[in-house]
Short mmCIF file of C-alpha atoms in Angstrom, two decimals:
data_model
loop_
_atom_site.label_atom_id
_atom_site.label_comp_id
_atom_site.label_asym_id
_atom_site.label_seq_id
_atom_site.Cartn_x
_atom_site.Cartn_y
_atom_site.Cartn_z
CA MET A 260 -44.71 -79.31 28.91
CA VAL A 261 -41.87 -77.40 30.34
CA LYS A 262 -39.84 -78.55 27.43
CA GLN A 263 -42.43 -77.34 24.97
CA ARG A 264 -42.70 -74.08 26.73
CA ALA A 265 -38.88 -73.67 26.71
CA MET A 266 -38.95 -74.41 22.96
CA ARG A 267 -41.53 -71.75 22.37
CA VAL A 268 -39.56 -69.23 24.38
CA LEU A 269 -36.45 -70.09 22.40
CA LYS A 270 -38.44 -69.82 19.13
CA ASN A 271 -39.80 -66.41 20.19
CA LYS A 272 -36.29 -65.36 21.18
CA LYS A 273 -34.98 -66.36 17.72
CA GLN A 274 -37.80 -64.50 16.05
CA ALA A 275 -37.14 -61.40 18.19
CA GLU A 276 -33.43 -61.57 17.31
CA LYS A 277 -34.28 -61.84 13.56
CA GLN A 278 -36.66 -58.88 13.91
CA LEU A 279 -34.02 -56.91 15.78
CA ASP A 280 -31.44 -57.72 13.06
CA ALA A 281 -33.96 -56.61 10.44
CA ILE A 282 -34.56 -53.37 12.34
CA TYR A 283 -30.76 -52.73 12.63
CA GLN A 284 -30.45 -53.41 8.87
CA GLN A 285 -33.27 -50.94 8.15
CA ILE A 286 -31.62 -48.30 10.35
CA SER A 287 -28.29 -48.89 8.58
CA THR A 288 -29.98 -48.53 5.21
CA MET A 289 -31.77 -45.35 6.29
CA ASP A 290 -28.45 -43.92 7.60
CA GLN A 291 -26.77 -44.68 4.24
CA THR A 292 -29.72 -43.14 2.34
CA LEU A 293 -29.59 -40.05 4.55
CA PHE A 294 -25.83 -39.73 4.06
CA MET A 295 -26.24 -40.09 0.27
CA THR A 296 -29.04 -37.52 0.23
CA GLN A 297 -26.93 -35.06 2.19
CA SER A 298 -23.97 -35.67 -0.12
CA LEU A 299 -26.12 -35.07 -3.18
CA GLN A 300 -27.49 -31.86 -1.67
CA ASP A 301 -23.91 -30.68 -0.93
CA THR A 302 -22.84 -31.59 -4.50
CA ALA A 303 -25.82 -29.73 -5.92
CA LEU A 304 -24.97 -26.65 -3.82
CA GLN A 305 -21.33 -26.84 -5.00
CA ILE A 306 -22.44 -27.06 -8.61
CA GLN A 307 -24.74 -24.06 -8.13
CA SER A 308 -21.87 -22.08 -6.53
CA ILE A 309 -19.48 -23.02 -9.31
CA THR A 310 -22.09 -22.16 -11.98
CA ALA A 311 -22.75 -18.78 -10.35
CA ALA A 312 -19.06 -18.04 -10.05
CA ASN A 313 -18.53 -19.08 -13.68
CA ALA A 314 -21.33 -16.73 -14.80
CA THR A 315 -19.90 -13.88 -12.75
CA ILE A 316 -16.42 -14.45 -14.19
CA LYS A 317 -17.80 -14.56 -17.73
CA ASN A 318 -19.74 -11.34 -17.11
CA GLN A 319 -16.66 -9.59 -15.71
CA MET A 320 -14.43 -10.92 -18.50
CA SER A 321 -16.88 -9.66 -21.10
CA THR A 322 -16.39 -6.12 -19.80
CA MET A 323 -12.61 -6.39 -20.09
CA ASN A 324 -10.71 -6.11 -23.30
CA LEU A 325 -7.00 -6.93 -23.50
CA ASP A 326 -6.47 -4.21 -26.10
CA ASP A 327 -8.08 -1.65 -23.78
CA ILE A 328 -5.89 -2.77 -20.91
CA ASP A 329 -2.79 -2.59 -23.13
CA ASP A 330 -3.82 0.91 -24.29
CA LEU A 331 -4.31 1.94 -20.67
CA TYR A 332 -0.79 0.85 -19.77
CA ASP A 333 0.60 2.55 -22.81
CA GLU A 334 -1.17 5.70 -21.78
CA LEU A 335 0.21 5.43 -18.27
CA GLU A 336 3.69 4.88 -19.57
CA ASP A 337 3.36 7.98 -21.80
CA MET A 338 2.23 10.03 -18.83
CA PHE A 339 5.16 8.85 -16.72
CA ASP A 340 7.55 9.71 -19.56
CA TYR A 341 5.92 13.14 -19.89
CA GLN A 342 6.25 13.75 -16.16
CA ASN A 343 9.88 12.66 -16.24
CA ASP A 344 10.53 15.07 -19.12
CA MET A 345 8.87 17.88 -17.17
CA ASN A 346 11.04 17.03 -14.13
CA ASP A 347 14.15 17.04 -16.31
CA LEU A 348 13.22 20.47 -17.71
CA LEU A 349 12.55 21.90 -14.28
CA THR A 350 15.79 20.64 -12.85
CA ARG A 351 17.88 21.72 -15.86
CA ASN A 352 21.20 23.21 -14.84
CA TYR A 353 22.02 26.30 -16.86
CA ASP A 354 25.69 26.98 -17.39
CA MET A 355 26.23 30.43 -15.95
CA GLY A 356 29.91 30.71 -17.02
CA LEU A 357 31.01 29.01 -13.84
CA ASP A 358 33.40 26.50 -15.37
CA ILE A 359 35.10 25.34 -12.19
CA ASP A 360 37.52 22.51 -12.50
CA ASP A 361 37.56 19.96 -9.72
CA ALA A 362 41.31 19.76 -9.89
CA ASP A 363 41.60 23.50 -9.30
CA LEU A 364 39.32 23.21 -6.29
CA GLU A 365 41.32 20.34 -4.83
CA ASN A 366 44.58 22.33 -5.27
CA GLU A 367 43.06 25.34 -3.53
CA LEU A 368 41.82 23.18 -0.72
CA MET A 369 45.26 21.63 -0.24
CA SER A 370 46.92 25.04 -0.19
CA LEU A 371 44.40 26.22 2.45
CA GLU A 372 45.06 23.17 4.57
CA MET A 373 48.81 23.89 4.50
CA MET A 374 48.33 27.46 5.73
CA ASP A 375 48.43 28.25 9.41
CA ASP A 376 45.16 29.58 10.92
CA THR A 377 46.76 32.95 11.81
CA SER A 378 48.01 33.53 8.27
CA PHE A 379 44.55 34.78 7.21
CA GLY A 380 45.21 38.10 8.92
CA TYR A 381 42.01 38.33 10.95
CA GLY A 382 42.48 35.58 13.50
CA THR A 383 43.13 37.95 16.44
CA GLN A 384 41.68 41.33 17.48
CA GLU A 385 44.99 43.11 16.84
CA GLU A 386 45.02 42.17 13.19
CA GLU A 387 42.89 44.23 10.86
CA ILE A 388 39.89 43.05 8.92
CA PRO A 389 40.55 42.50 5.17
CA SER A 390 39.38 45.31 2.93
CA TYR A 391 37.05 43.17 0.91
CA LEU A 392 35.03 42.65 4.11
CA THR A 393 34.98 46.30 5.15
CA ASP A 394 34.20 47.71 1.65
CA MET A 395 30.81 46.00 1.67
CA VAL A 396 27.91 48.41 1.85
CA ALA A 397 24.44 47.36 2.96
CA PRO A 398 21.88 47.76 0.18
CA GLU A 399 19.30 50.47 0.65
CA PRO A 400 15.71 49.32 1.08
CA ALA A 401 13.67 49.61 -2.06
CA LEU A 402 10.65 50.79 -0.10
CA ASN A 403 10.70 53.45 2.53
CA LEU A 404 8.25 52.49 5.27
CA ASN A 405 7.68 56.18 6.21
CA ASP A 406 6.17 56.84 2.80
CA LEU A 407 3.31 54.39 3.36
CA PRO A 408 -0.10 55.75 4.31
CA SER A 409 -1.15 55.28 7.87
CA VAL A 410 -3.46 52.34 8.61
CA PRO A 411 -5.89 52.62 11.47
CA SER A 412 -5.12 50.20 14.26
CA TYR A 413 -7.73 48.04 15.95
CA PRO A 414 -7.60 47.14 19.59
CA VAL A 415 -7.29 43.41 19.56
CA GLY A 416 -8.54 42.87 23.08
CA GLN A 417 -11.83 44.70 22.44
CA LEU A 418 -12.56 42.78 19.23
CA ALA A 419 -11.91 39.53 20.98
CA GLN A 420 -14.44 40.45 23.68
CA GLN A 421 -17.19 41.42 21.26
#
């Protein structure tokens, strides 16, 4: 009887182990199914995103025309050229009869460097000022301020207080 009872317990144990293995197998299958479902949902979301992006790109591209863009850049280039032409005109150097040769300027500079500082004639107080400096007359003002009508003055402090 003990032996039969031990056999029944072993048989029940084996059945429980088989049931447990079946449950583990079911859990594994459910996990795989859940993973596959999640992956499919992610894939569907990716496809929706790509489809939406594709539609947006097509919509944007339909509003753009390569010829229009090329024309725009041509127009910009023309405006830059026009602006450069205006700048060239505004910075034009008019020849005012001042043909000065660089070689003449260099020769004059060398001769000035060779001279002594006192040879200019106005380096000290005792020497007189050259006539071209004393002959200069100050220009008369074009407008005499005494000829202007009188303007009433306003006290600044009182206006500030009011």
